[in-house]
Amino acid sequence: MSNDTYTLSSIEEALSRTDYPGRGIIIGRSPDGSNAMTAYFIMGRSENSKNRVFREEGEDVVIYPYDYSKVEDPSLIIYSPVRRLGGRLIVTNGDQTDTIFDHLAGGGDFREALRTRTFEPDRPNWTPRISGILNFEGADLKGDFTYEMSILKSINAEGTGCARFFYEYPSVPGLGHFIHTYEENGEPIPTFRGEPERVLMPEDLESFAKAVWESLDEDKKISMYACVIDLGTGERTSELINKNV
């Protein structure tokens, strides 16, 4: 019997398995080993969820309403999914980005920060909080890097407790990991199950962004941010796509 433990899927294959992964984080290293790579995307079904755009502000990414007159509940849709602190780049699907940033700034760590948080209070979906962090050797984002991922999700349908899962990875050329909030569409929406998926990282930023954006369901995709960081120079290059323009 074959062992598929180490099988790699392309990003397109991983995203083709469901029409509604919700929000997703991909972190990995380019095949030639020269770049760190990460991407974050959001999808939505309701008008409130779809009413969003990504904007770059300095080295951070912030989500804003596209049409402020249509905002119903900003608490779970407006946040900074990407923030940098020294030699670390934080990527999450909620305001836990700020929780992680503040803990790191105060001398704490990624896990410690997320132990203070739970899943989102959006009964009955109890949307998981997914988070990632790239840890570079140098404060200028140069040198080798490792990365961590986490998912905080409800332990049951009633939302009475939080299960916290953490994953630590060395960076390996060509290898990435992909975690998302939902398994598929549904009522309520089924939560992501299992470990982050192993994916084959593309060669460059253009092919990376294209693989993610073009593989998302056209009706539900909203925005995507992807970046590569040159491990020799620390230079960060990004691509940001908004469906609402």
XYZ file of C-alpha atoms in Angstrom:
245
model
C 0.000 0.000 0.000
C 1.394 3.413 -0.961
C 2.166 6.046 1.652
C 0.982 9.546 0.683
C 2.267 11.235 3.850
C 4.803 13.217 1.848
C 2.733 13.823 -1.275
C 2.732 17.405 -2.524
C -0.282 18.949 -4.229
C -0.097 21.989 -6.429
C -1.884 25.035 -5.033
C -4.443 24.659 -7.804
C -5.107 21.043 -6.804
C -5.435 21.909 -3.127
C -7.930 24.690 -3.841
C -9.912 22.594 -6.323
C -11.008 20.233 -3.543
C -13.519 22.737 -2.173
C -15.419 25.695 -3.564
C -15.397 27.448 -0.204
C -12.179 27.244 1.840
C -13.184 30.584 3.387
C -9.996 32.324 4.420
C -6.604 30.779 3.785
C -2.904 31.136 4.587
C -0.040 29.631 2.574
C 3.582 29.777 3.755
C 6.597 28.140 2.144
C 9.891 28.498 0.311
C 10.522 28.874 -3.401
C 11.858 25.807 -5.268
C 15.294 27.399 -5.746
C 15.464 28.176 -2.022
C 16.095 31.886 -2.518
C 12.742 33.286 -1.341
C 10.299 33.023 1.528
C 6.717 33.094 0.241
C 3.340 33.684 1.844
C -0.212 34.452 0.749
C -3.508 35.273 2.422
C -6.940 35.306 0.806
C -10.513 35.934 1.897
C -13.815 34.736 0.510
C -17.396 35.475 1.510
C -21.031 34.579 0.981
C -22.947 37.486 2.546
C -23.032 41.076 1.324
C -21.336 42.176 4.561
C -18.472 39.712 4.008
C -18.027 40.606 0.340
C -17.899 44.334 1.076
C -14.122 44.405 1.679
C -10.841 45.406 0.079
C -7.182 44.931 1.008
C -4.842 47.914 1.203
C -1.116 48.023 1.844
C -0.069 50.515 4.505
C 3.698 50.578 4.820
C 4.731 46.998 5.561
C 1.293 45.984 6.804
C -1.920 44.958 5.040
C -5.260 46.287 6.302
C -8.813 45.303 5.349
C -11.335 48.091 4.837
C -14.974 48.220 3.748
C -15.367 48.799 0.019
C -18.633 50.649 0.573
C -18.907 52.092 4.091
C -22.663 52.645 3.703
C -23.218 48.875 3.523
C -21.285 47.897 6.652
C -23.474 45.844 9.017
C -21.031 44.404 11.575
C -17.377 45.457 11.255
C -16.116 43.429 14.242
C -15.139 40.272 12.336
C -14.402 41.653 8.886
C -12.122 44.647 9.525
C -8.604 43.830 10.721
C -4.917 43.749 9.728
C -4.128 40.308 8.293
C -0.415 41.034 7.777
C 1.959 42.852 10.152
C 5.733 42.898 10.481
C 7.690 43.140 13.716
C 11.458 43.091 13.256
C 12.479 39.779 11.723
C 8.995 38.302 11.926
C 6.037 38.508 9.580
C 2.599 37.725 11.030
C -0.318 36.530 8.864
C -3.772 35.768 10.301
C -7.488 35.818 9.526
C -8.529 38.188 12.304
C -7.593 40.710 14.947
C -5.385 38.093 16.602
C -2.710 39.615 14.338
C -2.557 42.453 16.849
C -2.582 40.040 19.800
C 0.451 38.218 18.381
C 2.210 41.501 17.549
C 1.696 42.862 21.058
C 2.884 39.661 22.740
C 6.017 39.529 20.588
C 6.723 43.204 21.249
C 6.475 42.467 24.963
C 8.877 39.517 24.831
C 6.241 36.771 24.489
C 5.791 34.260 21.710
C 3.346 33.091 19.043
C 1.807 30.256 21.055
C 1.525 32.249 24.246
C -0.366 34.955 22.362
C -2.854 32.557 20.801
C -3.571 30.838 24.101
C -5.323 34.072 25.062
C -7.710 33.818 22.083
C -10.465 31.487 20.884
C -12.443 30.883 17.678
C -14.741 33.602 16.331
C -18.131 34.059 18.074
C -20.174 33.717 14.870
C -22.637 31.035 15.967
C -23.338 28.460 14.503
C -20.197 28.430 12.302
C -17.692 29.221 15.064
C -15.189 30.226 12.382
C -11.668 29.095 13.341
C -8.885 31.579 13.868
C -5.983 30.615 11.613
C -2.561 32.192 12.075
C 0.945 31.974 10.691
C 4.311 33.553 11.397
C 7.577 33.604 9.457
C 10.622 33.811 11.727
C 13.773 35.094 10.001
C 17.335 34.885 11.268
C 17.880 38.599 10.752
C 15.754 41.544 11.848
C 15.961 42.776 8.239
C 14.228 39.574 6.970
C 17.523 38.191 5.635
C 18.887 34.693 6.102
C 17.175 31.385 6.711
C 13.698 31.200 8.210
C 11.294 28.868 9.958
C 7.538 29.220 10.198
C 4.664 28.303 12.440
C 0.943 27.868 11.874
C -2.026 27.553 14.203
C -5.753 26.947 14.186
C -8.111 27.679 17.085
C -11.476 25.981 16.679
C -14.541 24.987 18.628
C -14.403 21.623 20.301
C -18.115 21.021 19.648
C -21.212 22.369 17.883
C -22.249 24.330 20.972
C -19.036 26.363 21.124
C -18.361 25.499 24.767
C -14.583 25.094 24.470
C -11.605 25.884 22.253
C -9.147 23.366 20.801
C -5.765 24.900 19.927
C -3.386 23.332 17.410
C 0.166 24.516 16.647
C 2.583 23.443 13.896
C 6.281 24.303 13.482
C 8.191 23.888 10.220
C 11.715 24.357 8.899
C 11.743 26.021 5.485
C 12.418 23.528 2.698
C 12.873 24.539 -0.960
C 9.700 23.883 -2.948
C 7.587 22.987 0.086
C 4.741 25.004 1.557
C 1.812 24.512 3.920
C -1.758 25.667 3.439
C -4.379 26.086 6.149
C -7.906 27.409 5.693
C -10.973 28.006 7.812
C -13.546 25.699 6.194
C -13.686 22.245 4.650
C -16.484 23.129 2.212
C -19.688 25.102 1.884
C -22.602 24.215 4.160
C -25.057 25.290 6.847
C -23.370 25.577 9.273
C -20.024 25.702 7.469
C -17.832 22.677 8.301
C -14.578 23.618 10.049
C -11.176 22.752 8.559
C -9.968 19.327 9.683
C -6.511 17.793 9.945
C -3.018 19.235 9.548
C -2.085 22.064 7.174
C -1.933 20.701 3.619
C 1.446 20.183 1.958
C 1.685 22.175 -1.272
C 4.256 22.666 -4.013
C 5.415 26.277 -4.048
C 5.561 28.089 -7.399
C 8.734 29.579 -8.843
C 7.950 33.274 -8.454
C 5.484 35.876 -7.182
C 3.517 36.144 -10.430
C 2.841 32.411 -10.690
C 2.152 32.218 -6.928
C -0.479 34.958 -6.969
C -2.040 33.612 -10.159
C -2.267 30.058 -8.785
C -4.131 31.258 -5.706
C -6.431 33.885 -7.193
C -7.492 31.989 -10.320
C -8.249 28.834 -8.310
C -10.756 30.532 -5.998
C -14.486 30.389 -6.748
C -15.327 33.427 -8.862
C -18.515 34.313 -7.008
C -17.073 34.026 -3.501
C -13.510 35.331 -3.757
C -12.915 38.855 -2.445
C -9.234 39.743 -1.998
C -5.767 38.209 -1.959
C -2.294 39.312 -0.889
C 0.884 37.435 -1.809
C 4.518 38.296 -1.219
C 8.005 36.898 -1.653
C 10.999 37.889 0.473
C 14.508 37.560 -0.943
C 16.499 35.732 1.726
C 19.726 37.297 0.518
C 18.665 40.930 0.537
C 15.517 40.984 2.682
C 13.648 42.733 -0.153
C 9.903 42.091 -0.057
C 7.862 42.137 -3.256
C 4.095 41.815 -3.170
C 0.972 41.525 -5.260
C -2.456 42.553 -4.005
C -5.708 41.776 -5.836
C -9.189 43.041 -4.943
C -12.327 41.900 -6.717
C -13.950 45.185 -5.635
C -12.092 47.915 -7.491
